Short mmCIF file of C-alpha atoms in Angstrom, two decimals:
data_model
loop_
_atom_site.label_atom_id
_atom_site.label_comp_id
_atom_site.label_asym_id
_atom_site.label_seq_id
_atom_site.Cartn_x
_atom_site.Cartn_y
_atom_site.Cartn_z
CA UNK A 4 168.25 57.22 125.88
CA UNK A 5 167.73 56.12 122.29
CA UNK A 6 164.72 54.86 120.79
CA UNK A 7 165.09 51.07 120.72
CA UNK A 8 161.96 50.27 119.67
CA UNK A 9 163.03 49.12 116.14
CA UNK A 10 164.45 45.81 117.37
CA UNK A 11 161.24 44.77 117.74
CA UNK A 12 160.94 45.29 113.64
CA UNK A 13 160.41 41.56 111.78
CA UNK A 14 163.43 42.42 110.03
CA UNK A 15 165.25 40.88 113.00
CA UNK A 16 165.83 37.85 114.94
CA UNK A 17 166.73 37.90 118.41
CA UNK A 18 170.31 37.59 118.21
CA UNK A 19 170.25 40.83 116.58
CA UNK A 20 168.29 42.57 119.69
CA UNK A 21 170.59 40.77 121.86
CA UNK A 22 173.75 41.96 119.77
CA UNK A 23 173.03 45.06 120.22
CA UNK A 24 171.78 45.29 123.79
CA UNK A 25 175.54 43.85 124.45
CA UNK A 26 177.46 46.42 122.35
CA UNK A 27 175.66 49.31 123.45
CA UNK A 28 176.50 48.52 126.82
CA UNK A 29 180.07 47.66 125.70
CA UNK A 30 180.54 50.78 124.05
CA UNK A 31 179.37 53.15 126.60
CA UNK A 32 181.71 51.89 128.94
CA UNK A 33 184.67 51.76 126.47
CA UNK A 34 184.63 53.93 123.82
CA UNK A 35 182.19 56.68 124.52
CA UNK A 36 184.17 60.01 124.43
CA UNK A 37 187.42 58.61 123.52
CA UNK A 38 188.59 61.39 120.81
CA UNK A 39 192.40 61.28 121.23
CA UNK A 40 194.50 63.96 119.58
CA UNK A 41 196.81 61.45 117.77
CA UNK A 42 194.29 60.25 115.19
CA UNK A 43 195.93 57.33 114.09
CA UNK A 44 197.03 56.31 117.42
CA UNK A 45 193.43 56.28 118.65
CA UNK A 46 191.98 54.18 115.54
CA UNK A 47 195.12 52.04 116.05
CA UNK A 48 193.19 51.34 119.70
CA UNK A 49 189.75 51.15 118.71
CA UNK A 50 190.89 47.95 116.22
CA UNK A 51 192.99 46.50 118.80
CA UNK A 52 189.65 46.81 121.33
CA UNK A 53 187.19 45.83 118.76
CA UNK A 54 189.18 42.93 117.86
CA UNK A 55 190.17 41.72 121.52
CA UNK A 56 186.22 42.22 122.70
CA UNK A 57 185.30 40.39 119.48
CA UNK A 58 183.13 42.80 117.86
CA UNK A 59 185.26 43.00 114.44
CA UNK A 60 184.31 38.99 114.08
CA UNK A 61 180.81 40.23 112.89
CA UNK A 62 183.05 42.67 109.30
CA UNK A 63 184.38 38.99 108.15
CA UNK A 64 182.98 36.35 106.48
CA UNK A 65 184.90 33.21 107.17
CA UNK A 66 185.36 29.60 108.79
CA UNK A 67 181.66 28.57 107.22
CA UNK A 68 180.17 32.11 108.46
CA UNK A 69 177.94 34.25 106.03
CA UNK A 70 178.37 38.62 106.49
CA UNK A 71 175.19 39.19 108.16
CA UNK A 72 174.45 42.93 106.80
CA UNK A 73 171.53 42.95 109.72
CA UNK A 74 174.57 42.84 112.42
CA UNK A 75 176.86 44.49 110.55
CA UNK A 76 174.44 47.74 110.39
CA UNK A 77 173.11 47.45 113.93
CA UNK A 78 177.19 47.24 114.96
CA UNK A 79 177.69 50.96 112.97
CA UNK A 80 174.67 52.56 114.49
CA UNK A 81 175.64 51.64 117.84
CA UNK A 82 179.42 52.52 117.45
CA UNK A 83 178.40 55.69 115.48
CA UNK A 84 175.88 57.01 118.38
CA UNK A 85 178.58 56.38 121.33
CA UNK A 86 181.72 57.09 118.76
CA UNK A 87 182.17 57.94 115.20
CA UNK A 88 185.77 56.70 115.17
CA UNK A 89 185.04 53.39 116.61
CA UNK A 90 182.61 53.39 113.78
CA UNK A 91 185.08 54.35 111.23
CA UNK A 92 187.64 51.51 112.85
CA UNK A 93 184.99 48.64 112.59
CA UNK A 94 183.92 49.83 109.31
CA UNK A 95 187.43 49.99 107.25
CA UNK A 96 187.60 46.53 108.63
CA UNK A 97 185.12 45.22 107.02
CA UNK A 98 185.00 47.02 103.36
CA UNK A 99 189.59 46.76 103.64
CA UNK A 100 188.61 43.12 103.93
CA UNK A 101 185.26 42.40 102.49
CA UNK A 102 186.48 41.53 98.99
CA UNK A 103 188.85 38.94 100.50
CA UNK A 104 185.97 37.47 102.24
CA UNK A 105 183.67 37.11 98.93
CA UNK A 106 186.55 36.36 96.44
CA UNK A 107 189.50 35.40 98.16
CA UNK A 108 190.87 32.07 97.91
CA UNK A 109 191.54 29.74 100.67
CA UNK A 110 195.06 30.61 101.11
CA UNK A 111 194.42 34.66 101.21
CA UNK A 112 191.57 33.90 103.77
CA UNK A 113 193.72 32.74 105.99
CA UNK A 114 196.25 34.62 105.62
CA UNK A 115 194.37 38.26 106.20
CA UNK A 116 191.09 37.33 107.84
CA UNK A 117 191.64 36.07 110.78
CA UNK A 118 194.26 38.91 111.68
CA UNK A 119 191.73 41.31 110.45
CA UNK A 120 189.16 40.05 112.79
CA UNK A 121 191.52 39.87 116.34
CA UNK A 122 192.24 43.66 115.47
CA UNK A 123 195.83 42.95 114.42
CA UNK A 124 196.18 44.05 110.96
CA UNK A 125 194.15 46.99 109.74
CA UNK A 126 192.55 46.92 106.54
CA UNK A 127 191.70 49.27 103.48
CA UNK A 128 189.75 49.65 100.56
CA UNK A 129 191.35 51.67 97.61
CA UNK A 130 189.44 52.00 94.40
CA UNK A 131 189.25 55.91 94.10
CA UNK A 132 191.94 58.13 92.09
CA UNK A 133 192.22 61.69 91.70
CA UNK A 134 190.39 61.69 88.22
CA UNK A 135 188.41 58.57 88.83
CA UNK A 136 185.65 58.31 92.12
CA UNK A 137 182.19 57.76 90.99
CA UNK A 138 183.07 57.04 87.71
CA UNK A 139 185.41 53.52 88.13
CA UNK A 140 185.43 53.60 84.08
CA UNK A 141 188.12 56.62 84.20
CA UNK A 142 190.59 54.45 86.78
CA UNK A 143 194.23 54.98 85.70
CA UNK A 144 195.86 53.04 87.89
CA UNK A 145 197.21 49.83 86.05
CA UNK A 146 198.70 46.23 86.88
CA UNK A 147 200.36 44.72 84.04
CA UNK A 148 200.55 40.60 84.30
CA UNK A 149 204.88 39.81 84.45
CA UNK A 150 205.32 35.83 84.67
CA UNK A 151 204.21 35.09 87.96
CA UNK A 152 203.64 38.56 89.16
CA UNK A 153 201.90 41.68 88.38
CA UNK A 154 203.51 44.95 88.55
CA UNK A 155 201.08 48.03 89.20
CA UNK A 156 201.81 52.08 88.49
CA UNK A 157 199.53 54.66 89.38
CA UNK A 158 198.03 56.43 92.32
CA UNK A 159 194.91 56.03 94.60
CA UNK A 160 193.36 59.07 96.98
CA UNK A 161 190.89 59.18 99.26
CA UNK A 162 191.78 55.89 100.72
CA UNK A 163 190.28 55.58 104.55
CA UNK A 164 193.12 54.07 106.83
CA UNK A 165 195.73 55.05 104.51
CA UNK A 166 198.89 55.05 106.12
CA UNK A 167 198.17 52.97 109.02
CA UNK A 168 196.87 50.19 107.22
CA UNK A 169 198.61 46.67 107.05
CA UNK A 170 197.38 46.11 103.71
CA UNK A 171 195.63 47.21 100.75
CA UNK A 172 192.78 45.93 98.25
CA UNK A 173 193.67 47.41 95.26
CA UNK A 174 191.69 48.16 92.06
CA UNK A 175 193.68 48.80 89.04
CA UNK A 176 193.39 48.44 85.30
CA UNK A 177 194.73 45.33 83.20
CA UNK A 178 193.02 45.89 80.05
CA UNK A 179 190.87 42.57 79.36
CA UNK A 180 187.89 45.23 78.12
CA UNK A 181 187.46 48.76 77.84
CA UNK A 182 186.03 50.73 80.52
CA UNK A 183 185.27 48.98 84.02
CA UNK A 184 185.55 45.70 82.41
CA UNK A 185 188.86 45.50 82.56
CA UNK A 186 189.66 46.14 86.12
CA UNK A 187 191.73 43.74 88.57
CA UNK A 188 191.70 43.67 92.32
CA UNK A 189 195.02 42.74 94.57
CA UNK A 190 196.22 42.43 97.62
CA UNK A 191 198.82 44.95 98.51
CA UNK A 192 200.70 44.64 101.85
CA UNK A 193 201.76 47.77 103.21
CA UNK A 194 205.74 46.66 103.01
CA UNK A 195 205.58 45.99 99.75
CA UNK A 196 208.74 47.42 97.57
CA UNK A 197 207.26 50.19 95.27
CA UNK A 198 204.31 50.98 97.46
CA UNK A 199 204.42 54.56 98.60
CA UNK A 200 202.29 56.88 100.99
CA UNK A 201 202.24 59.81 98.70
CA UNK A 202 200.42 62.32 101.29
CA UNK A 203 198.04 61.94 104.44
CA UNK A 204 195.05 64.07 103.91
CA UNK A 205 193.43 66.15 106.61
CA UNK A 206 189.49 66.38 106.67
CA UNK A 207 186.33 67.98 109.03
CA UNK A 208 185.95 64.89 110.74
CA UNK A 209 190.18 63.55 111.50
CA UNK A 210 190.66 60.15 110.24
CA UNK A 211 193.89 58.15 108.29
CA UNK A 212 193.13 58.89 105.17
CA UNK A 213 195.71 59.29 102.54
CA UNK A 214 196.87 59.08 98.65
CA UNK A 215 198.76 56.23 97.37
CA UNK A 216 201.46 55.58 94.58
CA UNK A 217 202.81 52.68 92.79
CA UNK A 218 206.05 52.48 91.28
CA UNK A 219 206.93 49.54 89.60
CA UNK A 220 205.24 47.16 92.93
CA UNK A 221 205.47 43.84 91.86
CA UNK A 222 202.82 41.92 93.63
CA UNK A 223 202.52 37.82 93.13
CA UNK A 224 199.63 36.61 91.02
CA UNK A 225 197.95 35.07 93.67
CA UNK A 226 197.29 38.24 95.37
CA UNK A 227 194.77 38.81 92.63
CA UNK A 228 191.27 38.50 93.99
CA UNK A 229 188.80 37.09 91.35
CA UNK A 230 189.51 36.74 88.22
CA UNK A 231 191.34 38.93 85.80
CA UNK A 232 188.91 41.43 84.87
CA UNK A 233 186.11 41.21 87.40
CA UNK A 234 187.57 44.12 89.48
CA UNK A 235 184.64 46.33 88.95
CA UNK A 236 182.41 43.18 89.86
CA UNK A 237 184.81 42.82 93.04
CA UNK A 238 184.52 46.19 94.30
CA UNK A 239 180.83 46.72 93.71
CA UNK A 240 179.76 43.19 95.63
CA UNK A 241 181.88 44.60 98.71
CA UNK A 242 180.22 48.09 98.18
CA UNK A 243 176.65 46.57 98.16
CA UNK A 244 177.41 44.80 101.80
CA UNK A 245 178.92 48.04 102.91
CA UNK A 246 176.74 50.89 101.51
CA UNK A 247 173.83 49.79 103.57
CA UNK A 248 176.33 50.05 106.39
CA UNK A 249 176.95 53.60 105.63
CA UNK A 250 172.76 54.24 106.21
CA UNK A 251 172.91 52.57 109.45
CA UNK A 252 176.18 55.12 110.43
CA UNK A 253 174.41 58.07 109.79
CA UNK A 254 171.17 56.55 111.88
CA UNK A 255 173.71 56.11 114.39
CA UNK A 256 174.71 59.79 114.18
CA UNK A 257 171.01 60.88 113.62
CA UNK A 258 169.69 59.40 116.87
CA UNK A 259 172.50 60.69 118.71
CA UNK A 260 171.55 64.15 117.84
CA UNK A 261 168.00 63.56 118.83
CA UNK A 262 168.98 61.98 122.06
CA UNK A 263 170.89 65.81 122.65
CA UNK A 264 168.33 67.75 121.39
CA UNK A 265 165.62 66.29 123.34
CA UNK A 266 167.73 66.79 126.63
CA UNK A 267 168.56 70.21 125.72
CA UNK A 268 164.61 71.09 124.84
CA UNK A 269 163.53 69.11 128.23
CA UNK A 270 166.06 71.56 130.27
CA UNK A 271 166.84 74.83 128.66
CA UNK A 272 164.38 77.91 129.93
CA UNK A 273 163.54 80.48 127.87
CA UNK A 274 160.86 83.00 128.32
CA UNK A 275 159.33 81.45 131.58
CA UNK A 276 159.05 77.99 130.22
CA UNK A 277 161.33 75.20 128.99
CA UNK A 278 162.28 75.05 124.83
CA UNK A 279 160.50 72.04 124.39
CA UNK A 280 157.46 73.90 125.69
CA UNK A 281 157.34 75.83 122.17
CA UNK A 282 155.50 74.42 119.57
CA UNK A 283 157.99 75.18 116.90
CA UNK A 284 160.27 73.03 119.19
CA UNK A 285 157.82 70.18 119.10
CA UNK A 286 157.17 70.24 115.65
CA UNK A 287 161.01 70.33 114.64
CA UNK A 288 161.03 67.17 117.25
CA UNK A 289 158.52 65.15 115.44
CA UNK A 290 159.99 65.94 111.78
CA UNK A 291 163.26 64.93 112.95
CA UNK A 292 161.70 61.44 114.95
CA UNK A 293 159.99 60.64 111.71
CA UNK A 294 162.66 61.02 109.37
CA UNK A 295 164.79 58.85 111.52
CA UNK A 296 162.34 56.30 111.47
CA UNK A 297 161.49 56.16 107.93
CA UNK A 298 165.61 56.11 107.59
CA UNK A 299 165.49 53.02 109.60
CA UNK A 300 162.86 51.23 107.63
CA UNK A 301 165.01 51.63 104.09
CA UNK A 302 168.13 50.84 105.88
CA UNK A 303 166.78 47.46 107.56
CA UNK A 304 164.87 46.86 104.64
CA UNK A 305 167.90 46.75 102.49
CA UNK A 306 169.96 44.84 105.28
CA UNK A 307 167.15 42.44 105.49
CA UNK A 308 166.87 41.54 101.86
CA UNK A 309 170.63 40.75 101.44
CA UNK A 310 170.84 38.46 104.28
CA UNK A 311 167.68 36.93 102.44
CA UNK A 312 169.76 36.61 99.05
CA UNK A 313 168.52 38.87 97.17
CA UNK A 314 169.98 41.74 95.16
CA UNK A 315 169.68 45.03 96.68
CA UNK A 316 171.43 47.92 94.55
CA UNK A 317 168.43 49.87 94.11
CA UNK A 318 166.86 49.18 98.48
CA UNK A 319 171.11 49.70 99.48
CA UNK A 320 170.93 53.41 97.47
CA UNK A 321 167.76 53.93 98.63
CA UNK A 322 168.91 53.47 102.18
CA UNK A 323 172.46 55.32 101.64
CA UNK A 324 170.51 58.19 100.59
CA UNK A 325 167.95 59.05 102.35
CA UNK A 326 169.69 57.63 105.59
CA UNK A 327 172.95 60.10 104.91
CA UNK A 328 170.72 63.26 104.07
CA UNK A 329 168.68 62.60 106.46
CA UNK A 330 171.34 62.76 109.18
CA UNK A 331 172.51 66.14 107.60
CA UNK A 332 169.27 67.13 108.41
CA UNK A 333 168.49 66.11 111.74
CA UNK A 334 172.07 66.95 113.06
CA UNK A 335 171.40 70.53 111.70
CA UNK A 336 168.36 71.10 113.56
CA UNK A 337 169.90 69.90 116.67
CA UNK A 338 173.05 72.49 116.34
CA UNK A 339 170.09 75.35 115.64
CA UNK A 340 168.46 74.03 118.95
CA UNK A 341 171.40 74.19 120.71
CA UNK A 342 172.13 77.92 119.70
CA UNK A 343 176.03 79.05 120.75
CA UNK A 344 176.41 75.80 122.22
CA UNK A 345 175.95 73.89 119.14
CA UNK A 346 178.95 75.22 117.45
CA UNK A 347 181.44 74.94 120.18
CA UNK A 348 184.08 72.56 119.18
CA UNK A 349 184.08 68.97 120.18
CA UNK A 350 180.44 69.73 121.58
CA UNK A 351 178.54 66.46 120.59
CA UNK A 352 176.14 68.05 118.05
CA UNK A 353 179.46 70.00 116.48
CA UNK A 354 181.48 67.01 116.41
CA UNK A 355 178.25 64.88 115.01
CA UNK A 356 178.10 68.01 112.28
CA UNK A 357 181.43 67.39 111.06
CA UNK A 358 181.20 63.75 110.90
CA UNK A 359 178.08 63.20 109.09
CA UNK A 360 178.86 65.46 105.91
CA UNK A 361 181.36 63.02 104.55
CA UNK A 362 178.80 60.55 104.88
CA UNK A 363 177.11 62.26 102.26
CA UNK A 364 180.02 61.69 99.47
CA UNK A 365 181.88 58.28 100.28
CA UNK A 366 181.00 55.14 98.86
CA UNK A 367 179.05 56.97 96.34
CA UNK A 368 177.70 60.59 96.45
CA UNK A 369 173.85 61.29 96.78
CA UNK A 370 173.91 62.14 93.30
CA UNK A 371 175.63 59.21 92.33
CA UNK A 372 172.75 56.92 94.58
CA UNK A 373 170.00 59.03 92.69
CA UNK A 374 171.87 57.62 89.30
CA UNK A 375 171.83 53.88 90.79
CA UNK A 376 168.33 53.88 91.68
CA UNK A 377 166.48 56.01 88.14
CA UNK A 378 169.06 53.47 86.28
CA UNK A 379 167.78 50.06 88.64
CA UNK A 380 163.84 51.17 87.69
CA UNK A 381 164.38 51.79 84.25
CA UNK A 382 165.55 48.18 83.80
CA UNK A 383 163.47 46.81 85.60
CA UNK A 384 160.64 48.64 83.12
CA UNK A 385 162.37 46.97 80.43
CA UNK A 386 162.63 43.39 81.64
CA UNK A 387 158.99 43.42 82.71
CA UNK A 388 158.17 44.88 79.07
CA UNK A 389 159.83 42.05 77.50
#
């Protein structure tokens, strides 16, 4: 049974305790061991299920409701622990759409969100390119502004729900300023004429995820989100919300692995006693309690702050971080506790192996967080010294 202790954290009100206590119960009874072999299939079935039970309600903003990063995080831990694709479907809902919800006019609201939220169109968030991921400046991807229409030509990779997805946010390059300044985001339906699924891309952990091409696909103007330009300001006020999401994953995935290793210790006998008899046992036990914990804390913290209004691009790499290496971490020691068992395939702590490395890379590497956060303190240095 995971430690639930942190609810009790002031970071929280008691609709978030609540929230939780629901889901968890939810999720164990719906979505706890379903690993189907067709991928796409079973993420298809995990939207429809977290729309229908009204779980997907909590990824959009809309109809007068803020995103409340607080639910949104305890939502991925919970799904992660019982189910890292039913994390992965509730989280592609929410980045695929999260730029409509902070920049989209009225009409694209309506049009996408509520869909998005009853589990009937998928979403998907494409920014990354084969020669452009961390560094958005590099994007090659461009939309060039035809009457009432742009017309974009490039490619995207990496893109999480790609080829499944209804739709598409789109990042691509219309030249208002060198570098990321000059970055658009659109809406791209899936049907559009021009818009191609180059490849699907297989990975440790199976989930749609493909590469994209344009050719010549003529999109209306008002499927531009923001204004011309503010792409890079677009993508990086969706990442913020979502990043700390990404933390709260992993802690998902981190307790999980706990929870196994403890009942493994508790049961296995070795030597005339049990594992977790073994003080090396205990001591890998404690180190792998604490550094969930002090996960938590950054992830919350961050989570916390942005539901308070604050900006939180230093506390939201902070949290992806440590939370993600953390994980790698704990995971590991609970596939080295498990011995043989640990790396039998689709054992939990195997499975949990292969989904927390990615965790590690997407929406920004740990090297790229380390960047974020020397870069954050350095100007803050500079605007208290002036």
């Amino acid at each position: 049974m995971a430690d639930k202790t942190y609810l009790a954290w002031p970071f929280f009100d008691p609709r978030h305790a609540a929230l939780e206590q629901e889901l968890d119960a939810w999720a164990a009874q719906n979505v706890a061991g379903m690993h189907g072999k067709d991928v796409d299939e079973t993420c298809r079935a995990l939207v429809r299920m977290l729309g229908e039970a009204g779980w997907l309600r909590h990824a959009i903003a809309g109809g007068g409701n803020a995103i409340d990063t607080r639910a949104i995080c305890l939502i991925r831990e919970t799904l992660a622990r019982h189910n890292g694709l039913a994390d992965f479907a509730f989280a592609m809902q929410g980045l695929g759409s999260g730029a409509i919800s902070l920049f989209g006019s009225d009409a694209s609201k309506e049009r996408y969100l509520p869909r998005v939220a009853r589990g009937e169109a998928i979403a998907a968030f494409a920014l990354s390119e084969p020669a452009a991921g961390s560094d958005v400046a590099a994007m090659q991807c461009a939309a060039r502004a035809d009457g009432d229409s742009y017309v974009l030509d490039g490619e995207k990779t990496w893109i999480s729900n790609g080829g499944i997805a209804d739709f598409y946010v789109v990042f691509a390059r219309t030249g208002e300023a060198p570098g990321a300044r000059g970055i658009s985001a659109f809406i791209v339906d899936a049907d559009t004429p021009g818009f191609h699924i180059a490849e699907r891309i297989d990975v440790i952990a199976p989930h749609p995820l493909a590469r994209l091409r344009f050719d010549g696909c003529r999109i209306p103007a008002g499927q531009r989100l923001g204004d011309a330009g503010q792409g890079f300001k677009v993508a990086m006020a969706t990442l913020d919300v979502f990043r700390t999401s990404v933390a709260a994953a992993a802690l998902g995935f981190a307790r999980r692995a706990l929870d196994e290793a403890m009942r493994h210790a508790s049961s296995r006998k070795m030597f005339g006693q049990v594992l977790s008899d073994f003080q090396l046992t205990q001591a890998r036990l404690a180190q792998m309690a604490t550094h969930i914990d002090s996960s938590a804390l950054l992830t919350y913290r961050a989570a916390w702050q942005r539901d308070q209004g604050r900006k939180v691009t230093k506390e939201a790499a902070m949290a992806k971080m440590a939370a993600t290496e953390t994980a790698q971490q704990v995971i590991d020691a609970a596939v080295q506790m498990f011995g043989g068992l640990g790396v039998v395939s689709e054992h939990p702590v195997e499975r949990l192996y292969r989904e927390i490395r990615a965790l590690r890379i997407y929406e920004g590497a740990t090297e790229v967080q380390q960047l974020i956060i020397a870069r954050e303190l350095l100007r803050e240095q500079e605007q208290e010294g002036t």
